[in-house]
Amino acid sequence: MIVDLGLSSHQLTCSKRGFSYKYNGILDMNMNKYTEREYIRGGMSKDKAIDHASKNSVSDDSSKNYAFDDTPKSNSSKCISKHDRSMMNKIHIILNTYSFKKLKFIIETYGQEKKASKIARKIILWRKNNEKMITTTYELKEIILSTCKKNYKSNNKVLSRVFQSFRIYINDELKALKELLISAHKLLKHRSRLILISYHSLEYKCIQNYAENRKNWWKKINENPITPNEREIRLNSSSRSAKMTIFEKI
């Protein structure tokens, strides 16, 4: 079984999906937003899109997942009605209602970004100074870049980490990865192999911890991860951060 944990090119390059800072569009980042048939048709009808947004919105009880209080403060968050909230994407609710502590936690934990505090403060400040909500990829990009020096390569890394942090949080990707690893063991036969390709340290650490805690389930074939050589990176720059790990079911 081969599992590639990376994003598809369609998700990154389609501005309607709102995954990338490189393309301007409505922020979304929801992995399960559309069906394959809807991708082929090139999007959804307005009514259907609203229905999907409503189904995938964050509930008012989402703060229970955290130890700290997330009650929106009047001077740091727009007053959003329950009706408006039900029409919003998860990322819109996060950016426009979450407290400084919660925003910092997401960016720091899932993006491993050192500027987490600065960026969280800038998001709160943007909400105070603007009548409209943060809804587009370029608006979020502008906020992030306002904390950076004018250094192109360095800035892109910061942007990638922050966008990654919200994507992982919204889709609960690490939980999904753990569920995948458990399901793979159930599906594979004795001595079958599981090949995992991860793209960031959180995924890789999750895989390593899982294997370490279940040594009676899996035999690790390669002690060190297999990484792309210079030629492969030249041919496919997206592979530069890839790490391949191989396990055999005991």
PDB file of N, CA and C in Angstrom, residues 7 20 28 35 46 49 57 59 81 83 128 132 138 141 155 181 185 210 212-213 215-216 234 246:
ATOM      1  N   LEU A   7      -0.607  17.348  -0.808  1.00  0.00           N
ATOM      2  CA  LEU A   7      -1.763  17.953  -1.462  1.00  0.00           C
ATOM      3  C   LEU A   7      -1.681  17.708  -2.959  1.00  0.00           C
ATOM      4  N   SER A  20      -3.928  28.046  -1.313  1.00  0.00           N
ATOM      5  CA  SER A  20      -2.594  28.607  -1.536  1.00  0.00           C
ATOM      6  C   SER A  20      -2.567  30.134  -1.496  1.00  0.00           C
ATOM      7  N   ASP A  28     -10.725  28.739   1.924  1.00  0.00           N
ATOM      8  CA  ASP A  28     -11.571  27.582   2.187  1.00  0.00           C
ATOM      9  C   ASP A  28     -10.765  26.503   2.906  1.00  0.00           C
ATOM     10  N   THR A  35     -17.272  16.922  -4.506  1.00  0.00           N
ATOM     11  CA  THR A  35     -17.097  15.564  -5.013  1.00  0.00           C
ATOM     12  C   THR A  35     -16.245  15.616  -6.274  1.00  0.00           C
ATOM     13  N   LYS A  46     -24.387  28.107  -6.689  1.00  0.00           N
ATOM     14  CA  LYS A  46     -24.357  28.962  -5.497  1.00  0.00           C
ATOM     15  C   LYS A  46     -25.112  28.321  -4.337  1.00  0.00           C
ATOM     16  N   ALA A  49     -23.188  25.415  -2.912  1.00  0.00           N
ATOM     17  CA  ALA A  49     -22.007  25.879  -2.178  1.00  0.00           C
ATOM     18  C   ALA A  49     -22.396  26.349  -0.782  1.00  0.00           C
ATOM     19  N   SER A  57     -19.409  24.039   8.568  1.00  0.00           N
ATOM     20  CA  SER A  57     -19.031  25.156   9.432  1.00  0.00           C
ATOM     21  C   SER A  57     -18.656  24.668  10.814  1.00  0.00           C
ATOM     22  N   SER A  59     -18.921  24.472  14.705  1.00  0.00           N
ATOM     23  CA  SER A  59     -20.021  24.628  15.645  1.00  0.00           C
ATOM     24  C   SER A  59     -19.634  25.588  16.758  1.00  0.00           C
ATOM     25  N   SER A  81     -23.646  36.809  13.829  1.00  0.00           N
ATOM     26  CA  SER A  81     -24.857  36.098  14.219  1.00  0.00           C
ATOM     27  C   SER A  81     -24.732  34.616  13.891  1.00  0.00           C
ATOM     28  N   HIS A  83     -26.774  32.893  12.172  1.00  0.00           N
ATOM     29  CA  HIS A  83     -27.120  32.711  10.756  1.00  0.00           C
ATOM     30  C   HIS A  83     -25.907  32.972   9.876  1.00  0.00           C
ATOM     31  N   LYS A 128      -9.849  44.760  14.107  1.00  0.00           N
ATOM     32  CA  LYS A 128     -10.218  46.018  14.780  1.00  0.00           C
ATOM     33  C   LYS A 128     -10.319  47.171  13.785  1.00  0.00           C
ATOM     34  N   LYS A 132     -14.797  45.061   7.087  1.00  0.00           N
ATOM     35  CA  LYS A 132     -15.083  43.761   6.472  1.00  0.00           C
ATOM     36  C   LYS A 132     -14.274  42.651   7.137  1.00  0.00           C
ATOM     37  N   TYR A 138      -5.476  36.443  -0.343  1.00  0.00           N
ATOM     38  CA  TYR A 138      -4.578  37.595  -0.413  1.00  0.00           C
ATOM     39  C   TYR A 138      -4.692  38.492   0.815  1.00  0.00           C
ATOM     40  N   LYS A 141      -2.635  36.688   3.297  1.00  0.00           N
ATOM     41  CA  LYS A 141      -1.243  36.840   2.857  1.00  0.00           C
ATOM     42  C   LYS A 141      -0.700  38.216   3.239  1.00  0.00           C
ATOM     43  N   ASN A 155      10.077  34.937   3.218  1.00  0.00           N
ATOM     44  CA  ASN A 155       8.655  35.240   3.344  1.00  0.00           C
ATOM     45  C   ASN A 155       7.781  34.101   2.847  1.00  0.00           C
ATOM     46  N   LEU A 181      -3.357   4.906   9.563  1.00  0.00           N
ATOM     47  CA  LEU A 181      -2.339   3.932   9.958  1.00  0.00           C
ATOM     48  C   LEU A 181      -2.970   2.709  10.632  1.00  0.00           C
ATOM     49  N   HIS A 185      -3.202  -1.332   8.907  1.00  0.00           N
ATOM     50  CA  HIS A 185      -2.808  -2.587   9.571  1.00  0.00           C
ATOM     51  C   HIS A 185      -3.921  -3.627   9.467  1.00  0.00           C
ATOM     52  N   TYR A 210       3.940   6.477  15.913  1.00  0.00           N
ATOM     53  CA  TYR A 210       2.993   5.369  15.738  1.00  0.00           C
ATOM     54  C   TYR A 210       3.739   4.040  15.626  1.00  0.00           C
ATOM     55  N   GLU A 212       6.821   3.371  16.571  1.00  0.00           N
ATOM     56  CA  GLU A 212       7.582   3.109  17.799  1.00  0.00           C
ATOM     57  C   GLU A 212       6.690   2.483  18.870  1.00  0.00           C
ATOM     58  N   ASN A 213       5.447   2.916  18.922  1.00  0.00           N
ATOM     59  CA  ASN A 213       4.508   2.407  19.925  1.00  0.00           C
ATOM     60  C   ASN A 213       3.851   1.088  19.527  1.00  0.00           C
ATOM     61  N   LYS A 215       5.599  -1.728  17.805  1.00  0.00           N
ATOM     62  CA  LYS A 215       6.684  -2.531  17.236  1.00  0.00           C
ATOM     63  C   LYS A 215       6.261  -3.973  16.971  1.00  0.00           C
ATOM     64  N   ASN A 216       5.216  -4.410  17.652  1.00  0.00           N
ATOM     65  CA  ASN A 216       4.709  -5.767  17.419  1.00  0.00           C
ATOM     66  C   ASN A 216       3.795  -5.828  16.193  1.00  0.00           C
ATOM     67  N   ARG A 234      15.156  18.777  -9.232  1.00  0.00           N
ATOM     68  CA  ARG A 234      15.170  19.652 -10.412  1.00  0.00           C
ATOM     69  C   ARG A 234      13.970  19.364 -11.312  1.00  0.00           C
ATOM     70  N   ILE A 246       9.141   3.079   4.918  1.00  0.00           N
ATOM     71  CA  ILE A 246       8.558   1.784   4.533  1.00  0.00           C
ATOM     72  C   ILE A 246       8.464   0.861   5.747  1.00  0.00           C
TER      73      ILE A 246
END
